[in-house]
N, C-alpha and C. Protein backbone atom coordinates (compact mmCIF):
# COMPACT_ATOMS: atom_id res chain seq x y z
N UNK A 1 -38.70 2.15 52.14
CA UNK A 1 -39.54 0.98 52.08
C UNK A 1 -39.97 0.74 50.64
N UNK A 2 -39.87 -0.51 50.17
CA UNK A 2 -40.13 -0.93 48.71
C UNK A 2 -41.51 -1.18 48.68
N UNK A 3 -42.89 -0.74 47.85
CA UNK A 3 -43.82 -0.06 47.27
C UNK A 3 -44.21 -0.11 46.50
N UNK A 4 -45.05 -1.56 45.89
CA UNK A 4 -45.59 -1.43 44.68
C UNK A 4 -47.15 -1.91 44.45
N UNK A 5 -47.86 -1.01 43.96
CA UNK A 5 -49.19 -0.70 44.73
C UNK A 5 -50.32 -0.60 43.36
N UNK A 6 -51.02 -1.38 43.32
CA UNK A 6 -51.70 -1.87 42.12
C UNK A 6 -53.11 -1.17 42.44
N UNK A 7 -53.95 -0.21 41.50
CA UNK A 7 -55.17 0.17 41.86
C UNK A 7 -56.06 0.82 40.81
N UNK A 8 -57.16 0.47 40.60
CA UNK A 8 -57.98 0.88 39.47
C UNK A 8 -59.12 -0.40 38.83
N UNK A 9 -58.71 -1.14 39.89
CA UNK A 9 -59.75 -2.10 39.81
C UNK A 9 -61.19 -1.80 39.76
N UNK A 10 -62.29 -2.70 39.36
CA UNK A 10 -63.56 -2.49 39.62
C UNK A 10 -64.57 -3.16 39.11
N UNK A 11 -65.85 -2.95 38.84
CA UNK A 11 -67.11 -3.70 38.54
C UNK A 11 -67.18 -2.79 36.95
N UNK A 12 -66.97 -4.19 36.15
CA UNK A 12 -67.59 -3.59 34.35
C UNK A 12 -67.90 -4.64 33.75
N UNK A 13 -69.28 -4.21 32.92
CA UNK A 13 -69.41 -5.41 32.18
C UNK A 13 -68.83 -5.63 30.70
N UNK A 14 -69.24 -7.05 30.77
CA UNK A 14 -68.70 -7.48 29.50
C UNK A 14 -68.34 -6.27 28.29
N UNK A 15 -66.82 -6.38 28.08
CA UNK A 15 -66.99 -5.42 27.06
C UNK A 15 -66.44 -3.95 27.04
N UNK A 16 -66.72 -3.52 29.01
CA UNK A 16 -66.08 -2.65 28.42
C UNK A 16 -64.47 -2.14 29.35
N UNK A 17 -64.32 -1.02 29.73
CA UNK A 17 -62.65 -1.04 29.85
C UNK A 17 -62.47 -0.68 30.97
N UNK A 18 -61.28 -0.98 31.79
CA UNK A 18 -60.34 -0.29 33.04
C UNK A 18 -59.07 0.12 32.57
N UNK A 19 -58.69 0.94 33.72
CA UNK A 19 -57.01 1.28 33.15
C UNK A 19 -57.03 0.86 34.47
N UNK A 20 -55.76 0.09 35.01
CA UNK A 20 -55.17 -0.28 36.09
C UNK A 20 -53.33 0.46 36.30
N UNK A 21 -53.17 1.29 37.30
CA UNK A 21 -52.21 1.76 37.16
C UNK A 21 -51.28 0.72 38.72
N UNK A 22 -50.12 0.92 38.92
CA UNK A 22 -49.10 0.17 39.00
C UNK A 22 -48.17 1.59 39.94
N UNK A 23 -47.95 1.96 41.06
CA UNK A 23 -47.35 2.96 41.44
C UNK A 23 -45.81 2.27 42.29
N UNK A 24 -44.77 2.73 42.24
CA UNK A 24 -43.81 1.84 42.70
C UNK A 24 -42.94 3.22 43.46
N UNK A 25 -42.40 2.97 44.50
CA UNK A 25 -41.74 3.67 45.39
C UNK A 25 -40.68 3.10 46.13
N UNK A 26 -39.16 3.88 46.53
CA UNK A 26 -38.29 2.35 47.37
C UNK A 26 -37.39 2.23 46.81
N UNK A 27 -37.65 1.94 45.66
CA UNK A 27 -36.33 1.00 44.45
C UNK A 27 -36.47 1.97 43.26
N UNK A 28 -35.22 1.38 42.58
CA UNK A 28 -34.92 2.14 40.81
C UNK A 28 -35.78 2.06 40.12
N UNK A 29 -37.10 2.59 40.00
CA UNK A 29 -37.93 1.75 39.10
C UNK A 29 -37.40 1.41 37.54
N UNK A 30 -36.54 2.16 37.19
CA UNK A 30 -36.55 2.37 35.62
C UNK A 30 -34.86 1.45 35.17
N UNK A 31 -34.75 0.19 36.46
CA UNK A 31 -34.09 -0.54 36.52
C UNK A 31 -34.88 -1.83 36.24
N UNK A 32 -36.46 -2.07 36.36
CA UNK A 32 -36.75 -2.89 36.87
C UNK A 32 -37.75 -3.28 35.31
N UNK A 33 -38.02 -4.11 35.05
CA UNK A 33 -39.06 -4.97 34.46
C UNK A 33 -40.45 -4.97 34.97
N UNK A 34 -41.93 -4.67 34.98
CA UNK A 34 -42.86 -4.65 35.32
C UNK A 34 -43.77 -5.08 35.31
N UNK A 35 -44.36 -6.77 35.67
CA UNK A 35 -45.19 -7.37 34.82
C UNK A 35 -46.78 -7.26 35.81
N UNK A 36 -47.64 -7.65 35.13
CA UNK A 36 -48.84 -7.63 35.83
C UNK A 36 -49.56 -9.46 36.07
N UNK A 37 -49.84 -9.46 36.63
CA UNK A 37 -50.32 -10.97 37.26
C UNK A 37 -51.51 -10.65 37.72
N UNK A 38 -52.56 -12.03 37.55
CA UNK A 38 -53.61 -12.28 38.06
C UNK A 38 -53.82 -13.41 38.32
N UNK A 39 -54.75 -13.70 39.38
CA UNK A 39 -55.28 -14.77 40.04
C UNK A 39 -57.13 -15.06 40.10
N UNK A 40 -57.51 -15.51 39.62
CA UNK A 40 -58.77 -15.98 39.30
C UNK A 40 -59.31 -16.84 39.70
N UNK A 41 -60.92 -16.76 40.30
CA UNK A 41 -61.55 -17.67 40.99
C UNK A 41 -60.95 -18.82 40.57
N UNK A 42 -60.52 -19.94 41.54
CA UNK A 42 -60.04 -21.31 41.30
C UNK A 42 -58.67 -21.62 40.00
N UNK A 43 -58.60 -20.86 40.81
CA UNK A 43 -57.29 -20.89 39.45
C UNK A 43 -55.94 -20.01 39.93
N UNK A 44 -55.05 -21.03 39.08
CA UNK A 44 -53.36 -20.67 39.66
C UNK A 44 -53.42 -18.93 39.08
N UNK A 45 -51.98 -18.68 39.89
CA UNK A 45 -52.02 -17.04 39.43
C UNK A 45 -50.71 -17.48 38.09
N UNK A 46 -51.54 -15.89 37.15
CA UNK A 46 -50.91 -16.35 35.64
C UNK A 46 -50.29 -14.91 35.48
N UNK A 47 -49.40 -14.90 34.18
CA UNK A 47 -49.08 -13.77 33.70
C UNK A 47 -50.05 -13.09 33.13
N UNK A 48 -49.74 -11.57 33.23
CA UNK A 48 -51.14 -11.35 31.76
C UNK A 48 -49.77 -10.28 30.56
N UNK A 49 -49.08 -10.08 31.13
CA UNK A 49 -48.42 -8.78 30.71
C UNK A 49 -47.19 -8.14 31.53
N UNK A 50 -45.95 -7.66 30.42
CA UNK A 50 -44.72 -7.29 31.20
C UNK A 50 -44.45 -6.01 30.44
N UNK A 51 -43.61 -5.47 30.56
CA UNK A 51 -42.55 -4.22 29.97
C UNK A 51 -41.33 -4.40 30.60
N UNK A 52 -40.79 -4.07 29.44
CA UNK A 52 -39.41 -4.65 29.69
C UNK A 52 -38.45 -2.86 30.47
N UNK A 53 -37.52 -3.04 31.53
CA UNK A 53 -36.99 -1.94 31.87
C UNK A 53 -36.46 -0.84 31.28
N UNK A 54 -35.55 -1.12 29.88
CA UNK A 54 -35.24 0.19 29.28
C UNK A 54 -35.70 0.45 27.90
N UNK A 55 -35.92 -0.86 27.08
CA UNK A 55 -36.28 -0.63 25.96
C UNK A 55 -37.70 0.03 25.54
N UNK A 56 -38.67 -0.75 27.00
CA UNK A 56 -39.91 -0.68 26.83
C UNK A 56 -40.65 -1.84 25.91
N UNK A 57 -40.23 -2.75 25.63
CA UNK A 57 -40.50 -3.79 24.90
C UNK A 57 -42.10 -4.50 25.87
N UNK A 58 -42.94 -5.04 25.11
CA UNK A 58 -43.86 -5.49 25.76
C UNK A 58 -44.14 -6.74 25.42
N UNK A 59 -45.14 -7.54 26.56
CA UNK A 59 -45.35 -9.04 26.30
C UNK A 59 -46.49 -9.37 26.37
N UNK A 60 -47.75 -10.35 26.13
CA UNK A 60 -48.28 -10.77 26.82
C UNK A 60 -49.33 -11.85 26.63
N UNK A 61 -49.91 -12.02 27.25
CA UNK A 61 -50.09 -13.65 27.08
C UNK A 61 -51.27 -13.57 25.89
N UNK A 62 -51.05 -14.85 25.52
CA UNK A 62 -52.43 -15.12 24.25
C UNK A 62 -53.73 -14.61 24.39
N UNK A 63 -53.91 -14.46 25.66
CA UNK A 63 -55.76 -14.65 26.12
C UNK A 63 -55.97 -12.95 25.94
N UNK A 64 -55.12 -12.17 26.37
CA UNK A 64 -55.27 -10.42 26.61
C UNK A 64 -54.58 -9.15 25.36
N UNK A 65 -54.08 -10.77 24.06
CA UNK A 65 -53.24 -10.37 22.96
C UNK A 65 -54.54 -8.94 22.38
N UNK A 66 -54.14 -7.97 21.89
CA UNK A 66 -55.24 -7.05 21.17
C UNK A 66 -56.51 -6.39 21.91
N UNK A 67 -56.47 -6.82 23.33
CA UNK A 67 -57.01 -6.31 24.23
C UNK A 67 -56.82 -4.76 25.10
N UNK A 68 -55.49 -5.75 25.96
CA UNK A 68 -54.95 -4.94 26.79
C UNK A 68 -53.68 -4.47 26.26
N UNK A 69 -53.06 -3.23 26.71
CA UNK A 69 -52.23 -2.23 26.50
C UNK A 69 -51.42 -2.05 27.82
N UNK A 70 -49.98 -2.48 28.04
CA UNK A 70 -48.97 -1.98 28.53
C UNK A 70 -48.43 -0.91 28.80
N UNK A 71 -47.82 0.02 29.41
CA UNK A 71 -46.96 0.90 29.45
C UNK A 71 -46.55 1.33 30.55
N UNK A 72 -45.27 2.21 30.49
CA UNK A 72 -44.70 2.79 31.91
C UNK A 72 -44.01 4.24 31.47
N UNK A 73 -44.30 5.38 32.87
CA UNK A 73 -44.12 6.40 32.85
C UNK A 73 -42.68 6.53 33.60
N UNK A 74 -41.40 6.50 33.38
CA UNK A 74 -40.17 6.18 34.50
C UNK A 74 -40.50 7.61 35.13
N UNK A 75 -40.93 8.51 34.93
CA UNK A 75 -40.96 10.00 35.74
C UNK A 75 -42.12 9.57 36.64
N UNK A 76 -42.77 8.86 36.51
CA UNK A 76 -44.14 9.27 37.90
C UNK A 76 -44.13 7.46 38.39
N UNK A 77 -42.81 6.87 37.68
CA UNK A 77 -42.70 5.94 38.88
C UNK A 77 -43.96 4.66 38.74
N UNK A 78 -44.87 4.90 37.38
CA UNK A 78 -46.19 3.96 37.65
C UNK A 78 -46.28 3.40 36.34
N UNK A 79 -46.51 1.85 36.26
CA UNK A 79 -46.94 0.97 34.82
C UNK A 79 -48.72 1.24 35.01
N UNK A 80 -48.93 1.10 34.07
CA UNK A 80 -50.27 0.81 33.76
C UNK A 80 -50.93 -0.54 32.53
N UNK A 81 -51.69 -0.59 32.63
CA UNK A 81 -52.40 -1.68 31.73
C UNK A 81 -54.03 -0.91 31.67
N UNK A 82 -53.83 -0.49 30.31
CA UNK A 82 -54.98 -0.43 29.66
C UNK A 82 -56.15 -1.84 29.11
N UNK A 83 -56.88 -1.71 30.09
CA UNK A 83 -58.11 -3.20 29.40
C UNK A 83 -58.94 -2.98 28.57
N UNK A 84 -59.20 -3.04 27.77
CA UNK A 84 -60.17 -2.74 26.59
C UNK A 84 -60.72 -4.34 26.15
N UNK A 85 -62.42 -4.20 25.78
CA UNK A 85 -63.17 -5.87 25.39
C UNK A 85 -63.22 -6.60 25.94
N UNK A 86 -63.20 -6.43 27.88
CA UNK A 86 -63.18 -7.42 29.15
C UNK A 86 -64.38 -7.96 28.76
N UNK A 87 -63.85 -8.91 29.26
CA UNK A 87 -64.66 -10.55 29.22
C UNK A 87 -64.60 -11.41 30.66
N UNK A 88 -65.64 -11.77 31.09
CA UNK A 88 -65.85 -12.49 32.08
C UNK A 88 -64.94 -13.13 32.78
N UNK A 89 -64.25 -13.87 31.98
CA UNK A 89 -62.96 -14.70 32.01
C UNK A 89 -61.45 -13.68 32.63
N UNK A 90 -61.55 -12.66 32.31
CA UNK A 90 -60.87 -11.58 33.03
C UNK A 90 -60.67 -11.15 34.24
N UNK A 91 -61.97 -11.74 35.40
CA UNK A 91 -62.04 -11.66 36.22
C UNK A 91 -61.35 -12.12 37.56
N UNK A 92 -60.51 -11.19 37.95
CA UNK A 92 -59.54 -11.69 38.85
C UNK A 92 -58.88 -10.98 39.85
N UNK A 93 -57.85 -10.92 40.66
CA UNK A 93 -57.16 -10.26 41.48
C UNK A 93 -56.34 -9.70 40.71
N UNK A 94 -55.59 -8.43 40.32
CA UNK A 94 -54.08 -8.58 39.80
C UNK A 94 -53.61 -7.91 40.60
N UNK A 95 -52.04 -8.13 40.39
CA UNK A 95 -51.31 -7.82 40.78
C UNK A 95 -49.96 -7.18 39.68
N UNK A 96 -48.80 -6.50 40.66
CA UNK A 96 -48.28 -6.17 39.68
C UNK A 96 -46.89 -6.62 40.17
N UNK A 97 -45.65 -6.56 39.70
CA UNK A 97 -44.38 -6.89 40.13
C UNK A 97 -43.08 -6.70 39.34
N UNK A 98 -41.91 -6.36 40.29
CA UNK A 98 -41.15 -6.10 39.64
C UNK A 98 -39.39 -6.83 39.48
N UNK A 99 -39.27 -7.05 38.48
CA UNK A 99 -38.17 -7.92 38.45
C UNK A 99 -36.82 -7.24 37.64
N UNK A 100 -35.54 -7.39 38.39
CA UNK A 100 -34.48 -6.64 38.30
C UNK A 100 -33.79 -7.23 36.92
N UNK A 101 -34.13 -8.13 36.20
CA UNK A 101 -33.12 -8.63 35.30
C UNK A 101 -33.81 -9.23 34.16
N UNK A 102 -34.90 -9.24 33.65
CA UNK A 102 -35.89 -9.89 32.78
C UNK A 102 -37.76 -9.56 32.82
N UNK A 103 -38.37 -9.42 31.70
CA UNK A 103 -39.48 -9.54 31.67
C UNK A 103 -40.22 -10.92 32.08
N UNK A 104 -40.89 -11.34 32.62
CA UNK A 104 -41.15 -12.67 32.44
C UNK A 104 -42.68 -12.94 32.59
N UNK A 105 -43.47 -13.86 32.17
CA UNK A 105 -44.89 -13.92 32.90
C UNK A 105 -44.90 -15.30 33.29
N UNK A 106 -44.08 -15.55 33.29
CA UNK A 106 -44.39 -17.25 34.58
C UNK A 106 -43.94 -16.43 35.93
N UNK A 107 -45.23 -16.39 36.77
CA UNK A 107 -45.43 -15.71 38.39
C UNK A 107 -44.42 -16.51 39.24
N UNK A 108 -44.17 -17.72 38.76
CA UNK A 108 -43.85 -18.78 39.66
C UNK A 108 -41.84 -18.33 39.59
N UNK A 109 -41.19 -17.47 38.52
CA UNK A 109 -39.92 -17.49 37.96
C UNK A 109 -39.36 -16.32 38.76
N UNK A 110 -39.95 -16.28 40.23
CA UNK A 110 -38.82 -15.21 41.41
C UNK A 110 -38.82 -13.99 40.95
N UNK A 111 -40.01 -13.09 40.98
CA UNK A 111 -40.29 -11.90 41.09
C UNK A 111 -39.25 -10.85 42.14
N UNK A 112 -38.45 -10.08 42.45
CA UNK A 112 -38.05 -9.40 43.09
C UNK A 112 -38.82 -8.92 44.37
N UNK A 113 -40.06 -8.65 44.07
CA UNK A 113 -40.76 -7.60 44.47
C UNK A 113 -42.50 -7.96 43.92
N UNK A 114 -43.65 -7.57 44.32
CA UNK A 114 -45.01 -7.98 44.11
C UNK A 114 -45.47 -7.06 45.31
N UNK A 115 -46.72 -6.44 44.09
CA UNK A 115 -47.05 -5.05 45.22
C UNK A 115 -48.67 -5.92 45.48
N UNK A 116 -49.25 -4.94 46.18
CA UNK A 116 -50.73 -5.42 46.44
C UNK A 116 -51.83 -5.86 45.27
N UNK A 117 -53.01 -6.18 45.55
CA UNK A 117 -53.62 -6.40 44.37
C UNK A 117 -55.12 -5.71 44.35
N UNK A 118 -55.38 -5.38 42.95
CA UNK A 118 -56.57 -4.90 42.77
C UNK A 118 -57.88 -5.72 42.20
N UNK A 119 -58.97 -5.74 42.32
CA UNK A 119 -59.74 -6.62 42.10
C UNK A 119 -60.98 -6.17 41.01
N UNK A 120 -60.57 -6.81 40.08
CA UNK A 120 -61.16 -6.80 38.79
C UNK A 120 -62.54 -7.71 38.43
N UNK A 121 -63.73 -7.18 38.32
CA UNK A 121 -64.84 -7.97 38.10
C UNK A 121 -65.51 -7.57 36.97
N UNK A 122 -65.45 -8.24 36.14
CA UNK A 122 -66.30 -8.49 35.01
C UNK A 122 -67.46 -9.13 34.61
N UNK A 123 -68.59 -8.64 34.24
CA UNK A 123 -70.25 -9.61 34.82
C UNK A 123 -70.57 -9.63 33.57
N UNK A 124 -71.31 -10.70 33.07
CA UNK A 124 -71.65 -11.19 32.06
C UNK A 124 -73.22 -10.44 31.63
């Protein structure tokens, strides 16, 4: 069964940090591309952040540039995203997902795969 399971969410204020880890089971992981997505009160779900499958190359969007931190362990199977300087605006569902042939952060560009989501709150 394919398995990709987002958790480390929680309540922080302004400022300060989560690590959100990304656990994947099922499939090749170290075939796959890994991006993280969120969805935010009233608002479409966006990219925030990818890694690319072999190089390890990373992406991510303007808003989380110098913030947040990428990475993946191919031995324990799990991406993570380090948050560091959360801001209100941060506040959202994410999710994580995995795609067989490209990094991408447009959610909308046929993800393979999208594991559960963790819920991120940030209070002013």
């Amino acid at each position: 069964e394919v398995q990709l399971q987002a958790s480390g969410g929680g309540l922080v204020q302004a400022g300060g940090s989560l690590r959100l880890s990304c656990a994947a089971s099922g499939f090749r992981f170290d075939d796959y591309a890994i991006g993280w997505f969120r969805r935010a009160p009233g608002k479409e779900r966006e990219g925030v952040s990818c890694i690319s499958r072999r190089d390890g190359d990373t992406y991510y969007t303007d808003s989380v540039k110098g913030r947040f931190t990428i990475s993946r362990n191919n031995a324990k199977k799990t991406v993570y995203l380090q948050m560091n300087s959360l801001k209100p605006e941060d506040t959202a569902v994410y999710y994580c997902a995995a795609d067989r042939l490209r990094c991408t952060l447009n959610p909308f560009d046929g993800m393979d795969y999208w594991g559960k989501g963790t819920l991120v709150t940030v209070s002013s």
